[in-house]
Coordinates of C-alpha atoms in Angstrom, one line a residue:
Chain I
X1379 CA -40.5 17.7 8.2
X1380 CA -36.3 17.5 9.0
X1381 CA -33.9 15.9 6.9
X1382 CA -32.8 13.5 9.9
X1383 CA -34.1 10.4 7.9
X1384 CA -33.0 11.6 4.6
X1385 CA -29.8 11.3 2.9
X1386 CA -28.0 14.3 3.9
X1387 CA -26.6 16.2 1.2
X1388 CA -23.9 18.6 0.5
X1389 CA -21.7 21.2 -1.5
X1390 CA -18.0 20.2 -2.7
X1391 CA -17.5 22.5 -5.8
X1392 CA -18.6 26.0 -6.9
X1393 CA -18.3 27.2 -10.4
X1394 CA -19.2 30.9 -11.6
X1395 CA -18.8 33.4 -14.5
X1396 CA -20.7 36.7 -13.8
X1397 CA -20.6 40.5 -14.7
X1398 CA -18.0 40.5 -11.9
X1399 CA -15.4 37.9 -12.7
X1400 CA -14.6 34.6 -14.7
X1401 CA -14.7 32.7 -11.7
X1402 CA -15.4 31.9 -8.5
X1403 CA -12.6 33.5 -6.7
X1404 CA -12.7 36.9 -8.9
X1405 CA -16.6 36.9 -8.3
X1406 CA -16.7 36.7 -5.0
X1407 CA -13.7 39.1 -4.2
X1408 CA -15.2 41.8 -6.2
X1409 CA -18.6 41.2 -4.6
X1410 CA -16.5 42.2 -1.0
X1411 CA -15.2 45.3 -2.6
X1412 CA -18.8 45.9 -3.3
X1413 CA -17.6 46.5 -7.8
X1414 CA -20.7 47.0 -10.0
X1415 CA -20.4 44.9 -12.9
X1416 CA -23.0 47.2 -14.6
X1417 CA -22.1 49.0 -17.8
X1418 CA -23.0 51.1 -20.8
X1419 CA -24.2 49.3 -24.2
X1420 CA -22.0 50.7 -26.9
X1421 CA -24.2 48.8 -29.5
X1422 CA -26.3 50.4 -32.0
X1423 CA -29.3 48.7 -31.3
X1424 CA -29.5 50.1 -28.4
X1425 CA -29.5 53.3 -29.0
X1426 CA -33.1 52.7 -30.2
X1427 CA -34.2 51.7 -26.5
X1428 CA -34.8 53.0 -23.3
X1429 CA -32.5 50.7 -21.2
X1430 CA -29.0 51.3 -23.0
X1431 CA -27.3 49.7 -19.7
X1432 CA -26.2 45.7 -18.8
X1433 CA -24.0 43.3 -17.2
X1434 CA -22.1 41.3 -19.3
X1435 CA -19.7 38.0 -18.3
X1436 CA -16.4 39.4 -17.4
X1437 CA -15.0 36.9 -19.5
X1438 CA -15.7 34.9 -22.9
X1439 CA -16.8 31.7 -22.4
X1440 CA -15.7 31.0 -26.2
X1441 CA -12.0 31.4 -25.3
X1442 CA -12.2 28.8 -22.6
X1443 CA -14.5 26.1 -25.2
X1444 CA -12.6 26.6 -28.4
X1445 CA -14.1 27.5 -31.6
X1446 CA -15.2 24.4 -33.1
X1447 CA -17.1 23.4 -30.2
X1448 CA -18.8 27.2 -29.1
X1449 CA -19.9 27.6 -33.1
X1450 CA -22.2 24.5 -31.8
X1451 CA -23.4 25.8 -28.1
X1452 CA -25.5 29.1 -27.5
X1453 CA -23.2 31.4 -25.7
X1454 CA -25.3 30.6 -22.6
X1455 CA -24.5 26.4 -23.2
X1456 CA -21.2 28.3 -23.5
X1457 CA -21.3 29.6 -19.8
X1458 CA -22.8 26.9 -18.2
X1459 CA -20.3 24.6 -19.2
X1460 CA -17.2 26.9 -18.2
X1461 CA -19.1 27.2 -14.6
X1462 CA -19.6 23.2 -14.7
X1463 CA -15.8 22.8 -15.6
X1464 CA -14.6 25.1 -12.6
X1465 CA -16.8 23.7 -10.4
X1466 CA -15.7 20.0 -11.0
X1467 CA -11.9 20.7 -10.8
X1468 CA -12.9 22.6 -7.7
X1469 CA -14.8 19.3 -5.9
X1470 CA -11.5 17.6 -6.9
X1471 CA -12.6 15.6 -10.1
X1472 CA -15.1 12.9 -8.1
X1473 CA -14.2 9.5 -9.4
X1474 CA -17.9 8.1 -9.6
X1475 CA -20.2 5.6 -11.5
X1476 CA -21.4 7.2 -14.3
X1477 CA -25.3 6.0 -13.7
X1478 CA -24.6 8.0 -10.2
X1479 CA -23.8 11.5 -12.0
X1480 CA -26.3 13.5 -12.7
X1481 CA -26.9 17.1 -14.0
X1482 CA -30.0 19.6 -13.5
X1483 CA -28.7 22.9 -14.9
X1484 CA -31.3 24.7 -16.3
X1485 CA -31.7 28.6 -18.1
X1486 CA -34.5 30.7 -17.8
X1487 CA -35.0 31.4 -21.1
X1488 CA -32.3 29.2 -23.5
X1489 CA -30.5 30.1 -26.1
X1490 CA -32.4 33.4 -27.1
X1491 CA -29.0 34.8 -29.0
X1492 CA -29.2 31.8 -31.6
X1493 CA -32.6 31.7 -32.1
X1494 CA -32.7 35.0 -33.0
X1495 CA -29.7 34.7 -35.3
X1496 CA -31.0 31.7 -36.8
X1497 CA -34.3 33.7 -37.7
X1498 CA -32.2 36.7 -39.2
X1499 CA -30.6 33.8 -41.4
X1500 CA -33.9 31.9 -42.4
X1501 CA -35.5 35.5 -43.6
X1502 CA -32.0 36.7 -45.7
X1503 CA -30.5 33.7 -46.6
X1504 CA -33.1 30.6 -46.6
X1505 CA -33.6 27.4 -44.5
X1506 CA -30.8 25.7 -45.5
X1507 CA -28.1 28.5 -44.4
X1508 CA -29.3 27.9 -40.5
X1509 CA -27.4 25.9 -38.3
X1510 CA -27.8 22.4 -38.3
X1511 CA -27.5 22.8 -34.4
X1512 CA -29.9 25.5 -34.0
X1513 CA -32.0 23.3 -32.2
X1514 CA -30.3 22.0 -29.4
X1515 CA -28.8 25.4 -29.1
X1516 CA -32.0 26.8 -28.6
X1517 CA -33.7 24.3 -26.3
X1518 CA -33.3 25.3 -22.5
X1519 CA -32.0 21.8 -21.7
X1520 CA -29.2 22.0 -24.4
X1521 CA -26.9 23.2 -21.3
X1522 CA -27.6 19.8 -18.8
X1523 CA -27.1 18.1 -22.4
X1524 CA -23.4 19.4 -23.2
X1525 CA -22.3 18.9 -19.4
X1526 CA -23.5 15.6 -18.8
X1527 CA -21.5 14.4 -22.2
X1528 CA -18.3 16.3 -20.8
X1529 CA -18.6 14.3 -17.6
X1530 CA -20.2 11.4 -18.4
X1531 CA -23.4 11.6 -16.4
X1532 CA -25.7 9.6 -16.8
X1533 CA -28.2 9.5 -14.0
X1534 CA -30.4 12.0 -16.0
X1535 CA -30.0 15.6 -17.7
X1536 CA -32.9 18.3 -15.8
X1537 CA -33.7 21.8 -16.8
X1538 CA -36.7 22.5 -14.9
X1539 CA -37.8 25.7 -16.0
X1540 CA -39.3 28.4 -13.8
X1541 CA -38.3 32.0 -15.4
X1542 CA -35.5 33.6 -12.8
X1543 CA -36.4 31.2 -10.4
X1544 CA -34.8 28.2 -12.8
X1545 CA -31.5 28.5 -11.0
X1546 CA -32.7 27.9 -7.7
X1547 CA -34.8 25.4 -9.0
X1548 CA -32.3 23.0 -10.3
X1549 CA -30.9 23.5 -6.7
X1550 CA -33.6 21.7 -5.3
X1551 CA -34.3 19.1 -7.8
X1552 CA -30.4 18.3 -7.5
X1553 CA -31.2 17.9 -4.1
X1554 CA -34.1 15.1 -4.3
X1555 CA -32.1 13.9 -7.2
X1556 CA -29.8 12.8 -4.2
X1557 CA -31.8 12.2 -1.5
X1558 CA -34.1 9.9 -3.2
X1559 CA -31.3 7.7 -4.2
X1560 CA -31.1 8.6 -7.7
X1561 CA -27.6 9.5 -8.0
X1562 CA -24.9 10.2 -5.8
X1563 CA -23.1 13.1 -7.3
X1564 CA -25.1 15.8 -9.2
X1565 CA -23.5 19.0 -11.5
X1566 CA -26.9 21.8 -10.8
X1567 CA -27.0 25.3 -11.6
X1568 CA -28.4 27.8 -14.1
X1569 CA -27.3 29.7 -16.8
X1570 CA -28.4 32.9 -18.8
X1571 CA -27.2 34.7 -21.8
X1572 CA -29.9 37.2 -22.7
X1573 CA -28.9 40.9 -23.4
X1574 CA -30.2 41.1 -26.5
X1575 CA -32.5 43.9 -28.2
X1576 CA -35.5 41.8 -28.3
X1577 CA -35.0 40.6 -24.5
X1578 CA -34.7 44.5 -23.5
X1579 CA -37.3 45.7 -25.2
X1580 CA -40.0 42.6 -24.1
X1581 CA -38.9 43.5 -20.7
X1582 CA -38.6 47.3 -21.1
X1583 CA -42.2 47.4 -21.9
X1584 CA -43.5 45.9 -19.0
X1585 CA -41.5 48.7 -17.3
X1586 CA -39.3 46.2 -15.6
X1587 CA -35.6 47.6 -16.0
X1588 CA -34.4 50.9 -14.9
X1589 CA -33.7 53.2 -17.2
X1590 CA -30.9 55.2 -15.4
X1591 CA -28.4 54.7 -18.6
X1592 CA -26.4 57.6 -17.1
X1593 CA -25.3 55.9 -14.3
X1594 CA -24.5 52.5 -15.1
X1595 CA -23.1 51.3 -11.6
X1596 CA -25.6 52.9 -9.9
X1597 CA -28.6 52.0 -11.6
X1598 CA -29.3 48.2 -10.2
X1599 CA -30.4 49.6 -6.3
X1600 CA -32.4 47.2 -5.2
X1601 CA -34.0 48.6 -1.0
X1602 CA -33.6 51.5 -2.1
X1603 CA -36.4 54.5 -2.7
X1604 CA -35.0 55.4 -5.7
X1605 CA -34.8 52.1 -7.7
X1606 CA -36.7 52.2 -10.6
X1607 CA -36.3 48.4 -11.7
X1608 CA -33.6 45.4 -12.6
X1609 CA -30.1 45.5 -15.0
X1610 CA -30.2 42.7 -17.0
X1611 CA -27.0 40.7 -16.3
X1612 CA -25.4 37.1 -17.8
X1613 CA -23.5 34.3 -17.1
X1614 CA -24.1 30.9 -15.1
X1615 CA -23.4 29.4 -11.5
X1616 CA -22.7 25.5 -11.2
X1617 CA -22.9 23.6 -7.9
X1618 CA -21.6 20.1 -7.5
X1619 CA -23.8 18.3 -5.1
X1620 CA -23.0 15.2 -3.5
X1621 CA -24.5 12.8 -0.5
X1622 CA -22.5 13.2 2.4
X1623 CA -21.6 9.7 2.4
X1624 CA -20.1 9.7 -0.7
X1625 CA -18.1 13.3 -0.2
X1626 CA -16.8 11.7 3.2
X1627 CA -15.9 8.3 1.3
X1628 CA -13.6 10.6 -0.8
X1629 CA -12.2 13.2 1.9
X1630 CA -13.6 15.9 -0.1
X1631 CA -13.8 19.6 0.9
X1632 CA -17.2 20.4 1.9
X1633 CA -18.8 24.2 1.4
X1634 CA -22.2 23.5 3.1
X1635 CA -24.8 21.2 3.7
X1636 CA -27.7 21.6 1.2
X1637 CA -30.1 21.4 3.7
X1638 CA -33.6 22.1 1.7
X1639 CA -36.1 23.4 -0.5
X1640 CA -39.0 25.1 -0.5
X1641 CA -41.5 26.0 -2.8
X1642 CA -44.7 27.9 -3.7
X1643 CA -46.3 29.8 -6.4
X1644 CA -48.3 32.9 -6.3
X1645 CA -51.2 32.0 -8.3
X1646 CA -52.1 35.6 -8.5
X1647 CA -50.7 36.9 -11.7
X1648 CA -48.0 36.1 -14.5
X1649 CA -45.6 38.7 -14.1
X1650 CA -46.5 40.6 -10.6
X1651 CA -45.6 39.2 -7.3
X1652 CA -48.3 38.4 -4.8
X1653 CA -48.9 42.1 -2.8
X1654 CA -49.6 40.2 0.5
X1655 CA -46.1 38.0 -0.2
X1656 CA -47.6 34.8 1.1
X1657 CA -46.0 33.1 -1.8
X1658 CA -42.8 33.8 -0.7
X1659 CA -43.4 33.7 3.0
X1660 CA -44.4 30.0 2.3
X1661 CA -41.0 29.1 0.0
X1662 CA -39.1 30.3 3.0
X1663 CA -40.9 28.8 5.8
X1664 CA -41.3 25.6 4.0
X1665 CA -36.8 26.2 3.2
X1666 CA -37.0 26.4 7.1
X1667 CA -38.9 22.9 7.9
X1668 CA -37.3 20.8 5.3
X1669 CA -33.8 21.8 6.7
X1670 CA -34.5 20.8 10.2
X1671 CA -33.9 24.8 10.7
X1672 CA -34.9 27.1 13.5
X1673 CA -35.1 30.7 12.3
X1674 CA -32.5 31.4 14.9
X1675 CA -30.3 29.7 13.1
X1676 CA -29.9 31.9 10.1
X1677 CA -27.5 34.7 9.5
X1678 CA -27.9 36.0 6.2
X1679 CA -30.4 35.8 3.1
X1680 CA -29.0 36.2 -0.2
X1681 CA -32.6 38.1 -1.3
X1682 CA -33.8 37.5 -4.8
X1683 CA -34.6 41.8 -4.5
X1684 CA -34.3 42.7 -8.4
X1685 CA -34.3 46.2 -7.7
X1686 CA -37.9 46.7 -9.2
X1687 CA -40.2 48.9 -6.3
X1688 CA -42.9 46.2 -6.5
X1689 CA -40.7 42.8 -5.5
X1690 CA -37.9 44.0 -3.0
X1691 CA -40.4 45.4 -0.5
X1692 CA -42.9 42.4 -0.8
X1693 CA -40.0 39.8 -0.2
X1694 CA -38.6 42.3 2.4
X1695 CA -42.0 42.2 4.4
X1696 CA -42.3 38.5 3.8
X1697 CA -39.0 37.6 4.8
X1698 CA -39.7 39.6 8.4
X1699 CA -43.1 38.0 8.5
X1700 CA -41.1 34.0 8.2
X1701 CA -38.5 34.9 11.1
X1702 CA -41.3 36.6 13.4
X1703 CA -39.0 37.6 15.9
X1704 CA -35.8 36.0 15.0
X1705 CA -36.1 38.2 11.9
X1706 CA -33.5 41.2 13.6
X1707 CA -30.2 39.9 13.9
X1708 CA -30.5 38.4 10.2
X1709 CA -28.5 40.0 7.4
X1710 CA -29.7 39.7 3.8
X1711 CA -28.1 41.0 0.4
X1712 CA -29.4 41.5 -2.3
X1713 CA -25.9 40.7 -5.1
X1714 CA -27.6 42.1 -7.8
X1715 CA -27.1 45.4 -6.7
X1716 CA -23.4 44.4 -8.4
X1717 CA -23.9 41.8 -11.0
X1718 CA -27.4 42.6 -12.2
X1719 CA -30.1 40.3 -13.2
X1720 CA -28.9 36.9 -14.1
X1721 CA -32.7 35.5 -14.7
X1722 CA -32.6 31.7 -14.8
X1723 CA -28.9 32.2 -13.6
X1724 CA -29.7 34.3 -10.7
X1725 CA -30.6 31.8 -8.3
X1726 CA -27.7 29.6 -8.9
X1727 CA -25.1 32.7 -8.6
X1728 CA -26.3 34.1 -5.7
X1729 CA -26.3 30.2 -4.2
X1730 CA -22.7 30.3 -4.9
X1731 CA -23.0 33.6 -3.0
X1732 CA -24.8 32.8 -0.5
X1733 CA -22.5 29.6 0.4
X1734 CA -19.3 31.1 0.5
X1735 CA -21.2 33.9 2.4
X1736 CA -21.3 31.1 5.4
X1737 CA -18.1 29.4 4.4
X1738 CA -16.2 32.7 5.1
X1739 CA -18.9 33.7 7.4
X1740 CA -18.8 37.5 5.6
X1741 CA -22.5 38.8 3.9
X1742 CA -21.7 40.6 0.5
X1743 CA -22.9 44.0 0.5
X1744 CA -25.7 45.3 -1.0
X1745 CA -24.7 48.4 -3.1
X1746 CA -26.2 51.4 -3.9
X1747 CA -28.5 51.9 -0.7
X1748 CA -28.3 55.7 -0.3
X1749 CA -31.6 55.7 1.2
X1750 CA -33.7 52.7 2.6
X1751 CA -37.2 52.4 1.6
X1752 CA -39.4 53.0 4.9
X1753 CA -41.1 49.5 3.8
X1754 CA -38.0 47.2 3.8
X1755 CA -38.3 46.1 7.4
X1756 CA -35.3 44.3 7.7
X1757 CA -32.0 44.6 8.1
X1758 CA -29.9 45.3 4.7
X1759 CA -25.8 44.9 5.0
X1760 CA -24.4 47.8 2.9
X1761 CA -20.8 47.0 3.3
X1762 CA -19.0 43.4 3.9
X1763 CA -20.5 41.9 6.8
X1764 CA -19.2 39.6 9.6
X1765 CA -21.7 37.0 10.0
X1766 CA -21.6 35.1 13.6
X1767 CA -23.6 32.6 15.2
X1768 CA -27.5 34.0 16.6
X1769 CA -27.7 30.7 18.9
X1770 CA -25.9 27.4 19.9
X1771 CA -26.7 25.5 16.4
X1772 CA -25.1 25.3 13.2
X1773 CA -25.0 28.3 11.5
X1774 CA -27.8 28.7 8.1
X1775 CA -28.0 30.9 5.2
X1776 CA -30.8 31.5 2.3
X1777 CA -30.9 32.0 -0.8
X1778 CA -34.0 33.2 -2.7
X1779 CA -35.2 33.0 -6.0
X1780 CA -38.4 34.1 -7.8
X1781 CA -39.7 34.0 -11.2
X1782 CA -42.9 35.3 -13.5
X1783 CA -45.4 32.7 -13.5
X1784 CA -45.7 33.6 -9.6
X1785 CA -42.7 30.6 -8.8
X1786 CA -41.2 31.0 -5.4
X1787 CA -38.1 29.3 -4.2
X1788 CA -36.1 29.7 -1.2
X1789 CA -33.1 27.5 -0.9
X1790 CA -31.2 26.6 3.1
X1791 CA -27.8 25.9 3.7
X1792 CA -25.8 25.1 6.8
X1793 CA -22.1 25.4 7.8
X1794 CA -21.3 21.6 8.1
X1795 CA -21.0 19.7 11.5
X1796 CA -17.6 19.6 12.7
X1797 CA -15.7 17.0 12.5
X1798 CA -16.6 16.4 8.9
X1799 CA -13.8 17.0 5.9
X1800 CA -14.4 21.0 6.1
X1801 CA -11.5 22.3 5.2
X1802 CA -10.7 25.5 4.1
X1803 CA -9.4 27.6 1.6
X1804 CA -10.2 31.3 2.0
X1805 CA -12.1 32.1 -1.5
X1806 CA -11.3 35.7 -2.6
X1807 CA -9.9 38.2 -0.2
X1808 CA -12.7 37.5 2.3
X1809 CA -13.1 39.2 5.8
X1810 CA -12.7 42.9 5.1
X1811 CA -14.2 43.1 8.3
X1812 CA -16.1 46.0 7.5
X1813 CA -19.9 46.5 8.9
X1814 CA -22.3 47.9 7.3
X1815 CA -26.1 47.4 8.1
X1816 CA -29.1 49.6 7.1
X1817 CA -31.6 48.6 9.9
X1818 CA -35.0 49.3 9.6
X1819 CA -35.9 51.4 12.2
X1820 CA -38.2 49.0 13.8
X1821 CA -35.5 46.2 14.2
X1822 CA -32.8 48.1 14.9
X1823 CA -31.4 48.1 18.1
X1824 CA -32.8 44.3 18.5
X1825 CA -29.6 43.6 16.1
X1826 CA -27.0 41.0 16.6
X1827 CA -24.7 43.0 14.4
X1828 CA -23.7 46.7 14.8
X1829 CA -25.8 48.7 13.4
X1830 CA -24.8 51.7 11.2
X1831 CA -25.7 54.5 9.8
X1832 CA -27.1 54.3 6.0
X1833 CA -25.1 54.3 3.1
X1834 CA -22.0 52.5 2.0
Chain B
X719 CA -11.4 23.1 -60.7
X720 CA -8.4 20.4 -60.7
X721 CA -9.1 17.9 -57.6
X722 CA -5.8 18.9 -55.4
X723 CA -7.9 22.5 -55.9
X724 CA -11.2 21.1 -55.0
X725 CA -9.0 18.7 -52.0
X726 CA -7.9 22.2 -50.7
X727 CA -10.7 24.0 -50.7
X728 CA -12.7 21.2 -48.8
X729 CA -10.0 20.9 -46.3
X730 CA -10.3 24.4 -45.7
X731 CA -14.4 24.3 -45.1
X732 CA -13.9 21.1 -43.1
X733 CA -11.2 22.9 -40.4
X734 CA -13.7 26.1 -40.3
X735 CA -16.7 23.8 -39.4
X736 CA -15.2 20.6 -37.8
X737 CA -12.0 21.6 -36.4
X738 CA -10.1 19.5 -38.3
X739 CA -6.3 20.7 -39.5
X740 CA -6.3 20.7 -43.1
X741 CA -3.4 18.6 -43.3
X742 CA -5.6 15.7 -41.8
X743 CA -7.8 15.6 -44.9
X744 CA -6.6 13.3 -46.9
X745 CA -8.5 11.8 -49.9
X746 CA -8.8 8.4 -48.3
X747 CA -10.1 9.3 -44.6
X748 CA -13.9 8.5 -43.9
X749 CA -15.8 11.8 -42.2
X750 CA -17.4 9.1 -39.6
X751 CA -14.9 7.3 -38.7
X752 CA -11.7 8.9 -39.2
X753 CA -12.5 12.6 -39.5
X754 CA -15.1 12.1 -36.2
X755 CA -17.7 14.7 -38.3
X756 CA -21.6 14.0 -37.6
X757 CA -23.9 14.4 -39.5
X758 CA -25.1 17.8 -38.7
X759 CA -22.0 19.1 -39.6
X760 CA -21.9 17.0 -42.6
X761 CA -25.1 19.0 -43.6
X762 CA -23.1 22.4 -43.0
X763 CA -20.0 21.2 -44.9
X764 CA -22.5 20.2 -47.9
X765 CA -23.9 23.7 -47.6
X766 CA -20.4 25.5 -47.9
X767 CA -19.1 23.2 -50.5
X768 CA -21.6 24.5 -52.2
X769 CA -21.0 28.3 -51.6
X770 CA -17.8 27.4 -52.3
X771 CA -17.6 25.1 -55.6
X772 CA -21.5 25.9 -56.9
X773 CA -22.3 22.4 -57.0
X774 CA -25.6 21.4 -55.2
X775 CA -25.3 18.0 -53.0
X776 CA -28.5 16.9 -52.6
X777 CA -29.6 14.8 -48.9
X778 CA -30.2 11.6 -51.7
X779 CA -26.5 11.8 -52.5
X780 CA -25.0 13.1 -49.6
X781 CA -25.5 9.9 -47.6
X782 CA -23.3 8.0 -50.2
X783 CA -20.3 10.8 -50.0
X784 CA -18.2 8.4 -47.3
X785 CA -14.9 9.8 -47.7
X786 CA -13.1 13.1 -48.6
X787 CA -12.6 11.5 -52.3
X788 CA -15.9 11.0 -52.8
X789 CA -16.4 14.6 -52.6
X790 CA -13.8 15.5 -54.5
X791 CA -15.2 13.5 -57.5
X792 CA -18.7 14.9 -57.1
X793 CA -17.8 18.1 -57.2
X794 CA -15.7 17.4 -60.3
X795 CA -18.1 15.9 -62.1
X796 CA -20.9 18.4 -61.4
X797 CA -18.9 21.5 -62.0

């Protein structure tokens, strides 16, 4: 089950745009300083719903394409191509065959903002007023379609599609993509673009989203009691993935080895996670084996915890239930506490996260956590974290991801060996060197880190 | 509608949807080859020509428009 014989494969670019900045660096520096990116919807339509709260892009993605070329792409093709962009120039432009080059970004839902335009225009206006590009800004794959022309790969262009675990799940086809020899270099990632009416209400009515509209940037908690369910958030996170071999060829950077995958569905219900969390216990174990990890090994969890009462205790106890008793010690984050929920861009974001959590070996904090539900059992970092080696091997981080349809991904990463082209460029104002960690009481005391009181 | 105000006005629906400055379209330029327009957007720019100059340009003769003058004269001689 290790990656030994495989082709070992690793991270050389990050690209983001999220509630919290335009970029990487901005993202991740506000994520330290623990900013909400959540805020009030000033639109008329939503003063017709119960959620009137989201978390837009900090930035236009329009601005950065141009207006001939964004009247073509849905704002989240839009967003997924700014993330590519950054991303790219940040892995130092690879020079590479373009049959190597490959792309698997993905969205959870496409481009929702065009279709629905497209249908006010067919009902006032007639079939021949839509878009001619209506389709291919509608179709979930339009994204990989518009970044492989901008780079020229042509390996293959993915969007698997698995809800808010799409993200993560490109991650991990990117990853075979690579180690099965089909390409060398791969752009993966996932994008979203959904705070629309329609999108609010469909989830509103499940009784998904909080509905503290008073409160903007305090109203995406997840741990905590009082949560009372996810902010929906945009924007996109873009990886560049490359095979070891080729990133040492070059003397590029590298962030991490993308060590593995793992993978399970629920098959319990369509929108409801699994009460037992085997599901997710499973995607984490199995993250575990196919990345040669021991549980020791890992320092942090970037949780996919939306904030809803259901999920972030289920993943909590299934997360404690994978580690057994390496579980104290590790310290997981849950980002959307700031940036909301991304949905199919989620589990690329918080990748992006989670990486430069082990690159600048600091956890992001988890904000919001006044009061830490009695079934979380383990331990929650409230405040920029130090992270620091639990045994003699590499050090490991996770990233989680999950989706309706009962999809389960949990996604490892490991600082790289030394001796390799790390190099290193401090992202962000990293290392506040704050600690903050809500133990649960059963764990604390056992931790590695200092444990301290609740609250941020 | 003289043709330098039917040139214009096509110039001005072609930089809107295509991105290309108005100064560029020039009666002899070809939207494929010179102009770099597809033919979705050839679609849209039918559909605003005729908003703009209420002359319809059906699919049948739309693949025969080749270049900017082309236009021009169906437009002129359907208006």
């Amino acid at each position: 089950m290790s990656n030994i014989d495989q082709v070992s494969v690793v991270v050389t670019g990050l690209g983001a745009i999220t509630p919290l900045g335009g970029d990487v660096a901005s993202t991740w520096s506000a994520m330290l300083a623990g900013r909400s990116g959540v805020q009030r919807l000033s639109e008329d339509w939503a003063r017709s719903l119960p959620v009137r709260i989201a978390a837009r892009a900090a930035a236009d993605p329009a601005t950065a394409i141009g207006r001939v070329q964004a009247r073509r792409m849905d704002r989240c093709e839009q967003m997924a191509l700014v993330a590519a962009r950054e991303a790219w120039a940040d892995a130092g432009e690879p020079a590479i065959d373009p049959w190597r080059l490959g792309v698997a970004v993905t969205s959870g839902i496409g481009g929702i903002g065009s279709t629905l335009a497209a249908y006010d225009t067919l009902r006032e206006q007639g079939w021949q007023r839509i878009s001619p590009y209506t389709v291919p800004m509608l179709m979930p794959n339009g994204s990989a379609g518009w970044i492989s022309m901008e780079f020229g790969a042509r390996a293959g262009a993915h969007a698997l599609v698995s809800a808010c675990a799409s993200g993560a799940e490109a991650i991990g086809y990117a990853i075979d993509m690579i180690r099965s020899g089909r390409a060398d270099v791969v752009l993966a990632g996932g994008t979203e673009a959904a705070i629309m009416p329609l999108n609010i209400g469909a989830f509103a009515v499940m009784r998904a989203m909080s509905t503290r509209n008073d409160e903007p940037e305090r109203a995406s908690r997840p741990f905590d009691k009082g949560r009372d369910g996810f902010v929906l958030g945009e924007g996109a996170g873009v990886l560049v993935l490359e095979s070891a071999a080729h990133a040492a060829a070059r003397g590029a950077r590298v962030y991490a080895v993308a060590a593995g995958a793992g993978y399970s569905s629920d098959a319990y219900h369509i929108a409801h996670p699994a009460p037992d969390g085997a599901g997710v216990r499973h995607a984490v174990s199995a993250a575990l084996a196919s990345a040669g990890l021991r549980p020791s090994q890992v320092v942090h969890v970037n949780a996919h915890a939306t904030s809803t009462p259901e999920g972030d205790a289920v993943e909590a106890q299934a997360i404690a239930a994978a580690f057994g008793d390496a579980a104290p010690g590790v310290v997981v984050s849950s980002t959307k506490s700031m940036t909301g929920h991304l949905l199919g861009g989620a589990g690329a974001i918080e990748s992006v996260a989670a990486i430069l959590a082990l690159h600048e070996r600091t956890a992001p904090p988890t904000i919001n956590l006044d009061d830490l539900d009695d079934d979380v059992p383990v331990e929650i970092a409230t405040k920029a974290t130090p992270l620091a080696a639990r045994d003699d091997g590499p050090m490991a981080v996770l990233n989680n991801a999950f989706g309706f349809g009962g999809a389960n991904v949990s996604l490892a990463f490991i600082e790289p060996p030394l001796g390799s082209s790390e190099s290193s460029g401090s992202v962000g104002a990293a290392g506040s060197g704050a600690t903050g960690v809500a133990g649960a009481a059963d764990s604390a005391g056992a931790a590695g880190s200092a444990v301290s009181p609740i609250g941020n | 509608m003289t043709d330098q105000e039917i040139l214009a006005g096509l110039a001005e629906i072609i930089d809107e949807i295509a991105g290309v400055p108005a100064d560029e379209v020039t009666p002899e330029k070809n939207f494929v080859e010179d102009l770099d327009i597809d033919s979705l957007s050839m679609v849209e720019i039918a559909v605003a020509a005729q908003d703009k100059f209420g002359v319809e340009i059906p699919d049948e003769q739309l693949k025969d428009l080749k270049t900017v003058q082309d236009v021009v004269n169906y437009v002129s001689k359907n208006s």
